[in-house]
Short mmCIF file of N, CA and C and ligand atoms in Angstrom, two decimals:
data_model
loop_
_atom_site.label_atom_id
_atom_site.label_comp_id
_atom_site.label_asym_id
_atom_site.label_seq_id
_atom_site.Cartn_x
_atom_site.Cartn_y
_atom_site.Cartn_z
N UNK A 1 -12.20 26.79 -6.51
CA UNK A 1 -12.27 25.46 -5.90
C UNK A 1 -11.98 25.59 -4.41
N UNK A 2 -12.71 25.38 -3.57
CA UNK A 2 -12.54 25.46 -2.07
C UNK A 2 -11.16 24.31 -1.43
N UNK A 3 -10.57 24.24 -0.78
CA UNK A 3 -9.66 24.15 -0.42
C UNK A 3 -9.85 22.92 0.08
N UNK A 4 -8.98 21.48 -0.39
CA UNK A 4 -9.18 20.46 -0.29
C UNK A 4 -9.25 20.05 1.44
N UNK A 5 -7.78 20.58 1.79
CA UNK A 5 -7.45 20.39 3.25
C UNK A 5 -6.77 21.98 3.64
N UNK A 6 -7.61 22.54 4.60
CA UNK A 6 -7.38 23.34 5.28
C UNK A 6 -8.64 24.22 4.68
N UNK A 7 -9.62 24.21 5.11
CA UNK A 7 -10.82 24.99 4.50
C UNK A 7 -10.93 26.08 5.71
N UNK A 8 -10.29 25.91 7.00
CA UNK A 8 -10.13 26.55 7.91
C UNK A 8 -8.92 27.04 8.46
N UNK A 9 -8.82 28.29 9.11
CA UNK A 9 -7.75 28.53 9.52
C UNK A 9 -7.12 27.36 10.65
N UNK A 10 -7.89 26.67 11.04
CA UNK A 10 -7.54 25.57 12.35
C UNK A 10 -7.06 24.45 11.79
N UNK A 11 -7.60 24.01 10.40
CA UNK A 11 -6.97 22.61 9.47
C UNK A 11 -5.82 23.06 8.73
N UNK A 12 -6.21 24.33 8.41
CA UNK A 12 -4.40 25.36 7.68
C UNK A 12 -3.47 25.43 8.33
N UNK A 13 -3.82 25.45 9.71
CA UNK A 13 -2.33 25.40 10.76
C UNK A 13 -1.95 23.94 10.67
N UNK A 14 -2.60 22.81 10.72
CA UNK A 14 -2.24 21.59 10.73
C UNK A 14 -1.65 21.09 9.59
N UNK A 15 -2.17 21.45 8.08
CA UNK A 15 -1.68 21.45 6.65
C UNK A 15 -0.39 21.64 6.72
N UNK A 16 -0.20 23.10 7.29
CA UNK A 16 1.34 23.47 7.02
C UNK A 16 2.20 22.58 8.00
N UNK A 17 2.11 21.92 8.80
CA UNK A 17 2.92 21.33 9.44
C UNK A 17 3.62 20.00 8.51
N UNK A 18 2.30 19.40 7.55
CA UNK A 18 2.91 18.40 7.12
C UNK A 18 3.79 18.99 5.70
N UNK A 19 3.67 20.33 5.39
CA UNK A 19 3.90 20.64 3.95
C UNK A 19 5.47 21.17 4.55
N UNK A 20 5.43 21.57 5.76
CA UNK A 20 6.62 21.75 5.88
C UNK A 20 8.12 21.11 6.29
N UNK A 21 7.28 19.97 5.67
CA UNK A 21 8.71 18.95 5.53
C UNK A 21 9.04 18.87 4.00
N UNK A 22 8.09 19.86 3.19
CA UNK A 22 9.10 20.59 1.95
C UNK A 22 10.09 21.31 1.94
N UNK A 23 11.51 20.46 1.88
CA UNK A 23 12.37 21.48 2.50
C UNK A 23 12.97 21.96 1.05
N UNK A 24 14.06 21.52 0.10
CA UNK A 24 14.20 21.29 -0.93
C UNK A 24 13.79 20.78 -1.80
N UNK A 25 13.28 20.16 -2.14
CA UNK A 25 13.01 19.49 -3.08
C UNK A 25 11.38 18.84 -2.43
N UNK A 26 10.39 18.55 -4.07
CA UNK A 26 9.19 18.51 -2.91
C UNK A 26 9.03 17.18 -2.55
N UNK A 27 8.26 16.68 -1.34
CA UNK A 27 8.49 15.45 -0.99
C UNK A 27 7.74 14.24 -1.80
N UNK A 28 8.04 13.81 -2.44
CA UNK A 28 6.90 12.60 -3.23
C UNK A 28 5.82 12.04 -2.54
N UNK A 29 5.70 11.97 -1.18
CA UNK A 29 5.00 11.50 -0.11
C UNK A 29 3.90 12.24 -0.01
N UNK A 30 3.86 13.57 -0.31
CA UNK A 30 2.87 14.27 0.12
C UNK A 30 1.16 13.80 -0.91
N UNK A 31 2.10 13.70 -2.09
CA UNK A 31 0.31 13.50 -3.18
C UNK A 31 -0.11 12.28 -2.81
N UNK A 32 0.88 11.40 -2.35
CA UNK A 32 0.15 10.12 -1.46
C UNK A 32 -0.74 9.71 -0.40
N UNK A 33 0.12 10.68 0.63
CA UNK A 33 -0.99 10.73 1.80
C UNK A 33 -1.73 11.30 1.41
N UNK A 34 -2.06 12.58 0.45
CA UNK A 34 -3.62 13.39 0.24
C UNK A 34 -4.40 12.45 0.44
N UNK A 35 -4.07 11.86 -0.99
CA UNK A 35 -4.97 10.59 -1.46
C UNK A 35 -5.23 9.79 -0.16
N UNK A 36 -4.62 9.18 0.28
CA UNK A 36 -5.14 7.99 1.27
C UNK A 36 -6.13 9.04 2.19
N UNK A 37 -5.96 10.26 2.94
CA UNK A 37 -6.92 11.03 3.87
C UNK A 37 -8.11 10.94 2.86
N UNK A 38 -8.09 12.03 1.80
CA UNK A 38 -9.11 12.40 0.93
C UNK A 38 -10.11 11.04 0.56
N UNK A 39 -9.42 9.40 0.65
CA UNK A 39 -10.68 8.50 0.28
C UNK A 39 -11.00 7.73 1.80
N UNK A 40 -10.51 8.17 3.04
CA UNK A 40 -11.03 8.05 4.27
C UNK A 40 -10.45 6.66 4.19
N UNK A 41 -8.74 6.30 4.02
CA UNK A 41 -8.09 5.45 4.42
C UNK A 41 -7.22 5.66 5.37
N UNK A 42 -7.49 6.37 6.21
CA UNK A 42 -7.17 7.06 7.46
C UNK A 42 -7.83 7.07 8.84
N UNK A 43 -7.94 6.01 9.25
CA UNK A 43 -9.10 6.31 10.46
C UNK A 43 -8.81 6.57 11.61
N UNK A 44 -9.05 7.85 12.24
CA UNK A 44 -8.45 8.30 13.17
C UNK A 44 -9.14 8.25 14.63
N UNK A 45 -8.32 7.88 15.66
CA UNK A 45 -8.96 8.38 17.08
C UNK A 45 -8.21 9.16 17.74
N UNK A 46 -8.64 10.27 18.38
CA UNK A 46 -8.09 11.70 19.06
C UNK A 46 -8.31 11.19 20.36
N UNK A 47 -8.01 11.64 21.40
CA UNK A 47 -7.72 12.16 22.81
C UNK A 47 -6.92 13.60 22.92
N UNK A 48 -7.15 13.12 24.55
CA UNK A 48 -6.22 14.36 24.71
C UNK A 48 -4.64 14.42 24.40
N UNK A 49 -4.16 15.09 23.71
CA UNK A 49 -2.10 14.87 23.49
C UNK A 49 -2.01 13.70 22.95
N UNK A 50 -3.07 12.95 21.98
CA UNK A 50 -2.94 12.09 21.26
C UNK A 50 -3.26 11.49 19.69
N UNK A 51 -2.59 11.48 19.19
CA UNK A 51 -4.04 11.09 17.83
C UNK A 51 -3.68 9.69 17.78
N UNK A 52 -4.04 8.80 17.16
CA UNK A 52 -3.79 7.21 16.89
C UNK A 52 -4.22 6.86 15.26
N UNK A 53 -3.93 6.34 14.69
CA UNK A 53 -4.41 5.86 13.17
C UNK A 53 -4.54 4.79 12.57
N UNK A 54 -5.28 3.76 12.02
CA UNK A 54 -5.57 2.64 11.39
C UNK A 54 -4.99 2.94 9.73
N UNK A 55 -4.09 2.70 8.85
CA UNK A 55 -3.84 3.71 7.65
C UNK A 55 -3.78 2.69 6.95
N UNK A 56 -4.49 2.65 5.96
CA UNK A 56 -4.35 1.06 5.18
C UNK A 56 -3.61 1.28 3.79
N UNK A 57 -3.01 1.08 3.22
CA UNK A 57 -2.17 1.13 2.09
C UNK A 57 -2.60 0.05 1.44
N UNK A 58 -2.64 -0.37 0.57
CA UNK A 58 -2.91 -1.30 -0.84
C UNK A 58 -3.05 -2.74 0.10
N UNK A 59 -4.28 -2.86 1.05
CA UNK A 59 -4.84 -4.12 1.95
C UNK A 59 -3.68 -4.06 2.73
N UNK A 60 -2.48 -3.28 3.17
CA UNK A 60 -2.01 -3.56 4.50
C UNK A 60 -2.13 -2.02 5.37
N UNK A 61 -2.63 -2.78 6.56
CA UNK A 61 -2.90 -1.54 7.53
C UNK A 61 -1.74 -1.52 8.52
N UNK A 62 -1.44 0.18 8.67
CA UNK A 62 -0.40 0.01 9.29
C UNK A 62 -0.88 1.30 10.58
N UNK A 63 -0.15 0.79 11.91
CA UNK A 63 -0.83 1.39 12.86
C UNK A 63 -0.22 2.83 13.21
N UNK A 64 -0.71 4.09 13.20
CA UNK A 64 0.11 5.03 13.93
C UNK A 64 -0.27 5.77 14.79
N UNK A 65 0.57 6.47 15.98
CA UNK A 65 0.80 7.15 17.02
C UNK A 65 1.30 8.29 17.03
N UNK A 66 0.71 9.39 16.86
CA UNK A 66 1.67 10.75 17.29
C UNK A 66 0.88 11.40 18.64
N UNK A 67 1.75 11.40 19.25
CA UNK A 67 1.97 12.26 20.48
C UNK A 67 1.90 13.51 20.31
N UNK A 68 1.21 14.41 21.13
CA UNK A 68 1.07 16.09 20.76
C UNK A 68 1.76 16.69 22.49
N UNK A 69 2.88 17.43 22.49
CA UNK A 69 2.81 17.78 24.04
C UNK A 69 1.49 18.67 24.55
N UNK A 70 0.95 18.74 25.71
CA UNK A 70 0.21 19.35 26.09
C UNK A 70 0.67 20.77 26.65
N UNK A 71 -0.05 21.67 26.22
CA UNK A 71 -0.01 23.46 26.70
C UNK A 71 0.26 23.49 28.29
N UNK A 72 1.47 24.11 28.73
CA UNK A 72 1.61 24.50 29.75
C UNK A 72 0.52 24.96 30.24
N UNK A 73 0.36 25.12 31.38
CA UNK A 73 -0.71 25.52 32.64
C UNK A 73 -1.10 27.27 32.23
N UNK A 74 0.14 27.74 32.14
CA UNK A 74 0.42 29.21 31.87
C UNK A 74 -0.95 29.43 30.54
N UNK A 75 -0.16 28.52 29.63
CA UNK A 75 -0.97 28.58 27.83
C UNK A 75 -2.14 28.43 28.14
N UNK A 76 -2.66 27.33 28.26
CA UNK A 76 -4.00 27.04 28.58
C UNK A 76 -4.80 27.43 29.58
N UNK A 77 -4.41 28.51 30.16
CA UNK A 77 -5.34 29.51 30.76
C UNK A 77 -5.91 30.50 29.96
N UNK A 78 -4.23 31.25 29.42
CA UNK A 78 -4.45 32.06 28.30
C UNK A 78 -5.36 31.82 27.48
N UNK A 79 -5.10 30.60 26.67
CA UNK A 79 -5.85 29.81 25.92
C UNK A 79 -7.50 30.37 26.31
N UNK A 80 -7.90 29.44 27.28
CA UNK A 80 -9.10 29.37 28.29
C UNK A 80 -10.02 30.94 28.09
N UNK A 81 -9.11 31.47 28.08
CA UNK A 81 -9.72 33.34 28.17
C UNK A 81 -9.85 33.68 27.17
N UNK A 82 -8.82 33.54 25.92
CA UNK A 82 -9.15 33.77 24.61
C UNK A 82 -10.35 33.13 23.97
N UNK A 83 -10.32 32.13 24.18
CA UNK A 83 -11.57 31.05 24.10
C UNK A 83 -13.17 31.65 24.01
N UNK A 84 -13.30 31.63 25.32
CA UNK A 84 -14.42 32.01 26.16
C UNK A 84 -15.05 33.80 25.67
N UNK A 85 -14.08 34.28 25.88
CA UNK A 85 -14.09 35.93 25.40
C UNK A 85 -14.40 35.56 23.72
N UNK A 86 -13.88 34.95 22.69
CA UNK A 86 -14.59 34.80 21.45
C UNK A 86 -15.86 34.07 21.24
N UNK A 87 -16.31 32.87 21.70
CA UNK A 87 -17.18 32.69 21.92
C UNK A 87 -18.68 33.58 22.33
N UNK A 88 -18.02 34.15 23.72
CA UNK A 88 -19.01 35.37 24.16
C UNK A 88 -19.33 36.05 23.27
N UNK A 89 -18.83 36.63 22.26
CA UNK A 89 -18.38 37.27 21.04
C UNK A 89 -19.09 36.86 19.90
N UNK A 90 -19.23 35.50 19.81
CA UNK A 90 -19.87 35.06 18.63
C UNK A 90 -20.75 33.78 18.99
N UNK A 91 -21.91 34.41 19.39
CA UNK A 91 -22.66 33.60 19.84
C UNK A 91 -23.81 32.65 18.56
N UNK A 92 -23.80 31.39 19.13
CA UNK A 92 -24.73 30.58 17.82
C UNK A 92 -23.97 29.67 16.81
N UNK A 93 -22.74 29.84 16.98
CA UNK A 93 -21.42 28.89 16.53
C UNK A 93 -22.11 26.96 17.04
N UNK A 94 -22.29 26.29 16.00
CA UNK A 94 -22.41 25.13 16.27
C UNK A 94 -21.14 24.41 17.03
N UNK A 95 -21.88 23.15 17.60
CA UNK A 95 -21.39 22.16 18.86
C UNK A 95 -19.93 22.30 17.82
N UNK A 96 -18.52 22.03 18.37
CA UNK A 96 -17.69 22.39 18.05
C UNK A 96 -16.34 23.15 16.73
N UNK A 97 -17.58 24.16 17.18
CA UNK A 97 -17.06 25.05 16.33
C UNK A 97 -16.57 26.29 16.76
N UNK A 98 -15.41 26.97 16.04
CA UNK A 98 -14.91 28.01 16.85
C UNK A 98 -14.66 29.03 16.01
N UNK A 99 -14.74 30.23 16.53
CA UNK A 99 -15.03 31.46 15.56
C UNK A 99 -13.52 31.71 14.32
N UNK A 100 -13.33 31.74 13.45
CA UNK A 100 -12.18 31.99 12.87
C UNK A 100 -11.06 32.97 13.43
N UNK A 101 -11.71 34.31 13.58
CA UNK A 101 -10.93 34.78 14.15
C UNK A 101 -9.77 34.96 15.22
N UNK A 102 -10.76 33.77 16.24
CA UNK A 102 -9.88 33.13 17.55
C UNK A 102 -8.92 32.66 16.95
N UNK A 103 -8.68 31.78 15.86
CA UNK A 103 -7.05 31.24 15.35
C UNK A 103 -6.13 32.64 15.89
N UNK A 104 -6.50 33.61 15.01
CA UNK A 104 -5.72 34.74 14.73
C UNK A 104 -5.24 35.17 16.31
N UNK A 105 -6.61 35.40 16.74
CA UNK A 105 -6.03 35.93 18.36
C UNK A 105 -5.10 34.85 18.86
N UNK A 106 -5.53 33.68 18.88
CA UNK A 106 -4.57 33.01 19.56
C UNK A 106 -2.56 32.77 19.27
N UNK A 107 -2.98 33.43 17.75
CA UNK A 107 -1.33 32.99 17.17
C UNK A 107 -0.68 34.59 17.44
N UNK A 108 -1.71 35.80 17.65
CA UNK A 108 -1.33 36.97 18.15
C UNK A 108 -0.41 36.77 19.72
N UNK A 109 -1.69 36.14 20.03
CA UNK A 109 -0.76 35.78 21.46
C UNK A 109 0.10 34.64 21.45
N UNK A 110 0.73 34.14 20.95
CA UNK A 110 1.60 32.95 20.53
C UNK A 110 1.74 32.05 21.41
N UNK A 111 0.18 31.60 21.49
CA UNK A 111 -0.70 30.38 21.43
C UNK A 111 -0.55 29.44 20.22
N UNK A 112 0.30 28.54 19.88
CA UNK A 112 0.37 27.36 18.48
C UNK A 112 -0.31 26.15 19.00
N UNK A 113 -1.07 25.38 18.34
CA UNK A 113 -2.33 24.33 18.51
C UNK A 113 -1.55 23.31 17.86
N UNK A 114 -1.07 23.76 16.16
CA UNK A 114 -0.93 22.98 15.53
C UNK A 114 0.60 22.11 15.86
N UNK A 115 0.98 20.78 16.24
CA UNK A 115 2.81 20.70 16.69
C UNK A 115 3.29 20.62 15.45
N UNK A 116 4.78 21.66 15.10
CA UNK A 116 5.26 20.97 14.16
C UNK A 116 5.84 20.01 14.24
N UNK A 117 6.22 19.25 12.83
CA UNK A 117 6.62 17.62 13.00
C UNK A 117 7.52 17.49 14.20
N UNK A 118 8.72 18.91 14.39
CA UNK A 118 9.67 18.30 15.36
C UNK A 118 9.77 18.36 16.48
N UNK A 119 8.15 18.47 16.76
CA UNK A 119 7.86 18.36 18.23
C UNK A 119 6.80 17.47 18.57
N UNK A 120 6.76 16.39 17.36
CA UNK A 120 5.56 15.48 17.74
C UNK A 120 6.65 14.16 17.66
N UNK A 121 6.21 13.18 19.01
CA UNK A 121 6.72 12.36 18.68
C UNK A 121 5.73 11.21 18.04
N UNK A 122 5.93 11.01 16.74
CA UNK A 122 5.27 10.35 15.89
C UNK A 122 5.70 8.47 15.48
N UNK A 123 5.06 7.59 15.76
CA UNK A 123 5.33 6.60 15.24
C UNK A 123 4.41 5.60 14.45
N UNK A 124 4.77 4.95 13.79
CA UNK A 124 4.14 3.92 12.92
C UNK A 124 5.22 2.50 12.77
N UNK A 125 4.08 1.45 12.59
CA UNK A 125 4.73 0.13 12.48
C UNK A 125 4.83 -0.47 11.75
N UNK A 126 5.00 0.43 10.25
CA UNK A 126 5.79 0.07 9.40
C UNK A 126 7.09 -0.07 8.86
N UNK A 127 7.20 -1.10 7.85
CA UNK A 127 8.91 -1.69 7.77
C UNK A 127 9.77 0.02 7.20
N UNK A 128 8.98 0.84 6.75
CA UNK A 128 9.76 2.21 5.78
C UNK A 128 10.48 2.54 6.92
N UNK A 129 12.16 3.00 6.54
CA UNK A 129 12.85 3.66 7.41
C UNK A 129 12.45 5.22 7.33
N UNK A 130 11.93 5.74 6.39
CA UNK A 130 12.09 6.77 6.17
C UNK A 130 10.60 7.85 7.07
N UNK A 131 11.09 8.32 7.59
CA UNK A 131 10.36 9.21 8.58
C UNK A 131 10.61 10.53 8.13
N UNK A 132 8.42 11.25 8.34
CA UNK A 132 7.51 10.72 8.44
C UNK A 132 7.41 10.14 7.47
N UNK A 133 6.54 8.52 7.38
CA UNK A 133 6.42 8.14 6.49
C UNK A 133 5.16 8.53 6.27
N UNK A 134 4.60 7.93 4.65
CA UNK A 134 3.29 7.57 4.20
C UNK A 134 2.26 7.82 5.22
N UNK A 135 2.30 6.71 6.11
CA UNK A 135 1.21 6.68 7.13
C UNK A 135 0.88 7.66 8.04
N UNK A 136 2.42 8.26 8.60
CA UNK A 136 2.32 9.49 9.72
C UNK A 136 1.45 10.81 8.69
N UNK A 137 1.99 10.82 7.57
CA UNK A 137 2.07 12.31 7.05
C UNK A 137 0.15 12.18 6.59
N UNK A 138 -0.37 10.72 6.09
CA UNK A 138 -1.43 11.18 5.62
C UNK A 138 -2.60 11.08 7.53
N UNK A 139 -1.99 10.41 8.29
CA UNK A 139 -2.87 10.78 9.67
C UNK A 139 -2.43 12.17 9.52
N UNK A 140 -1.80 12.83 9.59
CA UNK A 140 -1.89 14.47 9.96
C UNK A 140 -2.53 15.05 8.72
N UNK A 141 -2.58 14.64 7.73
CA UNK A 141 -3.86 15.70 6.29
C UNK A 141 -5.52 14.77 7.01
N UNK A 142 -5.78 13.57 7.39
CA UNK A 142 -6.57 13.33 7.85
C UNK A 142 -7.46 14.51 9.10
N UNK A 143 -5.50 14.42 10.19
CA UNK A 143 -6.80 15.38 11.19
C UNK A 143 -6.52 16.70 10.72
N UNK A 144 -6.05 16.98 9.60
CA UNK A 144 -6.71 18.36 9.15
C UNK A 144 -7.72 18.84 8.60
N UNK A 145 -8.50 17.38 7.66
CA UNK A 145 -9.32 17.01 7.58
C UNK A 145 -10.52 17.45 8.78
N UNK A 146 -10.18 16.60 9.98
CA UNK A 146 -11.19 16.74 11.40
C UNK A 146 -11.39 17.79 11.69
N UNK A 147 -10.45 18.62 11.69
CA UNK A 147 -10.36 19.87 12.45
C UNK A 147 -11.09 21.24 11.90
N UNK A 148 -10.60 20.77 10.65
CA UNK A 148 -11.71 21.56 9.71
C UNK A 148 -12.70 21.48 9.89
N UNK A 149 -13.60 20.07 10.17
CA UNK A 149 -15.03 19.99 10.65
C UNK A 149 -15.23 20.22 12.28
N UNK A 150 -14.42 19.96 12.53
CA UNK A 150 -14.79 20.42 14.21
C UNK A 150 -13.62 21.12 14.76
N UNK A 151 -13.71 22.31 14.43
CA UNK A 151 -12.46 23.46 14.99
C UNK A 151 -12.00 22.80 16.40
N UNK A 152 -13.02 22.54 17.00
CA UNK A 152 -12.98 22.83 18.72
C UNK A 152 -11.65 21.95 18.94
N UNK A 153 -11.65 20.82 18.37
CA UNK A 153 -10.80 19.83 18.29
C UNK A 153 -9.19 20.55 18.40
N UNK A 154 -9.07 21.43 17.48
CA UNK A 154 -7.75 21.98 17.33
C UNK A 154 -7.42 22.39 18.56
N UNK A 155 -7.62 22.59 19.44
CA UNK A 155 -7.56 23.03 21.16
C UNK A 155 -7.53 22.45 22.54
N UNK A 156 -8.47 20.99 22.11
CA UNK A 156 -8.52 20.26 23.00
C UNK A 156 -7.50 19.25 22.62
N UNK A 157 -6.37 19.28 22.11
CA UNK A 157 -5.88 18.17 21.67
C UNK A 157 -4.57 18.40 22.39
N UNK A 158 -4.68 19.39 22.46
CA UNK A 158 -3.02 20.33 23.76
C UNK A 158 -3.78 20.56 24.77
N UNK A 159 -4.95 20.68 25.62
CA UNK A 159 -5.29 20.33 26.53
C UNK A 159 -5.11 19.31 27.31
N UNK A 160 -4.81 19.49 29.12
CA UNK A 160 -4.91 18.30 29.50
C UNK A 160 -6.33 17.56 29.74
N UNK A 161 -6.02 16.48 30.17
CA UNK A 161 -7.66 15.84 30.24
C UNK A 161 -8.66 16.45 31.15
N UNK A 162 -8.02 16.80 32.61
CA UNK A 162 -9.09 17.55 33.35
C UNK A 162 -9.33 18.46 32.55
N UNK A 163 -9.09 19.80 31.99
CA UNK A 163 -9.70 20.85 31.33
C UNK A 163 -10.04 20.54 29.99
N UNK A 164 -9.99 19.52 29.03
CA UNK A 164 -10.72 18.95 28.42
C UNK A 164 -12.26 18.37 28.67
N UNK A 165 -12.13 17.64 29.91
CA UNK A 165 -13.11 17.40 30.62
C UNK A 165 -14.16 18.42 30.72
N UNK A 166 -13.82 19.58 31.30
CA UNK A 166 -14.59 20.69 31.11
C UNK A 166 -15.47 21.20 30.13
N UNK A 167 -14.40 21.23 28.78
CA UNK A 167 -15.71 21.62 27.61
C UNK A 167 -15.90 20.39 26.89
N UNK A 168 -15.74 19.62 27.67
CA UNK A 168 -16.58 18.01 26.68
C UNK A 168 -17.89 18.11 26.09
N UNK A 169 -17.68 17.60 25.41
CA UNK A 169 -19.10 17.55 24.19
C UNK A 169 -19.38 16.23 23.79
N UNK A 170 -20.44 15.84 23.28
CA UNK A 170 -21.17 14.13 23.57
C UNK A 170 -20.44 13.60 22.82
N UNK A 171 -19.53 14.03 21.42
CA UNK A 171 -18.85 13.06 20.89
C UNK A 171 -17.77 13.29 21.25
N UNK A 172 -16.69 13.67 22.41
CA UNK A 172 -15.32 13.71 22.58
C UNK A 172 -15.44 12.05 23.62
N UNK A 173 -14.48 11.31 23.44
CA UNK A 173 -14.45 9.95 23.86
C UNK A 173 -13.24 10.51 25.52
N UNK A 174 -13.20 10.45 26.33
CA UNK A 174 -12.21 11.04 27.51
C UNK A 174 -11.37 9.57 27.34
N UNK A 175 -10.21 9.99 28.11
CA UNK A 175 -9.00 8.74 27.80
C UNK A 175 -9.19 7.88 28.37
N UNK A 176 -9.87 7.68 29.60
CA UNK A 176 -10.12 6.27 30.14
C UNK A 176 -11.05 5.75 29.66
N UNK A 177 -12.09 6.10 28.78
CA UNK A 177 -12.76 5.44 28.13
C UNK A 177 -12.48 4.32 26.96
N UNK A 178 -11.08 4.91 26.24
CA UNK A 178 -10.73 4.14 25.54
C UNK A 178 -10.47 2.88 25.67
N UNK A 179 -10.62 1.82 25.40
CA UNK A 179 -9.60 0.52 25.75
C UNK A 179 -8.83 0.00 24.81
N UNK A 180 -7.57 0.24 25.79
CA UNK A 180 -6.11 0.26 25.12
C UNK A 180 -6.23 -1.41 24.30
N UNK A 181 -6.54 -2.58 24.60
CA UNK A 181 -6.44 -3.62 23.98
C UNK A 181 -6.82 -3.41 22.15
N UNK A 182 -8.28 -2.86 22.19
CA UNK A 182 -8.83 -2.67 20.90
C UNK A 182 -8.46 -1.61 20.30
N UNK A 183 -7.75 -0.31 21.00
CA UNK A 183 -7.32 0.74 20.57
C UNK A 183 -6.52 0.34 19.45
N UNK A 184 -5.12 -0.57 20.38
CA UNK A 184 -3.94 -0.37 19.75
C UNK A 184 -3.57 -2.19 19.07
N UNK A 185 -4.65 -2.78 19.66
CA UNK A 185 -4.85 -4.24 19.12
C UNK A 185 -4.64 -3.94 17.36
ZN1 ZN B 201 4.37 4.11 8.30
#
């Protein structure tokens, strides 16, 4: 059976982030959010150092925000070279897609794409005290979901916007495009 979420090494780095809030005991939360990503009750918009989420639970939608920090100047050069040099490498890779192997190089050079939870600042505007909730945990199996289909994504998301800008592709939306009213309306 092919692998529900993480069919890629780029959605597997993102998987484990949410699985690893299995600390003891396993979290009840997790077969929930599958479900809500897996029937596309998750609707996500990316930017750069951003994801945002529409997450609807049983007719109530609840809104969320996680923040991704962006790759130092240093990283994302690195980044930039590793990139480019695999690509060169594997030429004929569809519009954002990225060779598997680059994961590897990049975590060789300890380059991480994916944030773990305790470096994302994550929110949602729901009444649950309990963090991540429901909503945060199934937006992150969602964009593991994405990422799986469009690797490239896993990279540009710790990018800043100018060098995002750079390898834009017709469906990446740039941040001033968004409008914040309907975004977060
Ligand atoms: Zn929530």
């Amino acid at each position: 059976m092919p692998a529900e979420f993480g069919a890629t090494p780029w959605g597997r780095s993102w998987t484990r982030t949410v699985e690893s809030t299995v600390t003891s005991a396993p979290n009840p939360l997790l077969p929930k959010a599958r479900s809500i990503a897996r029937n596309h009750h998750a609707t996500l918009s990316t930017t750069v150092g951003a994801v945002t989420a529409k997450v609807v639970v049983s007719g109530t939608e609840s809104t969320v925000l996680i923040e991704l920090p962006p790759w130092s100047e240093a990283t994302r050069q690195d980044a930039e070279r590793l990139i480019a040099k695999s690509l060169a490498a594997n030429p004929g890779l569809a519009t954002g897609d990225l060779p598997d192997s680059l994961e590897s190089e990049l975590t060789s050079a300890g380059i991480t794409f994916a944030v773990p939870l305790a470096e994302q600042v994550a929110t949602c505007d729901c009444k649950t005290r309990k963090r991540p909730c429901v909503h945060i945990l199934a937006t992150l199996y969602a964009l593991s979901m994405r990422v799986d289909e469009r690797p490239r994504l896993a990279v540009e998301l710790r990018m800043n916007s100018a060098a995002a800008a750079e390898v834009a592709d017709p469906d990446w939306i740039p941040l001033a495009e968004l409008d914040a009213a309907t975004f977060y309306g």
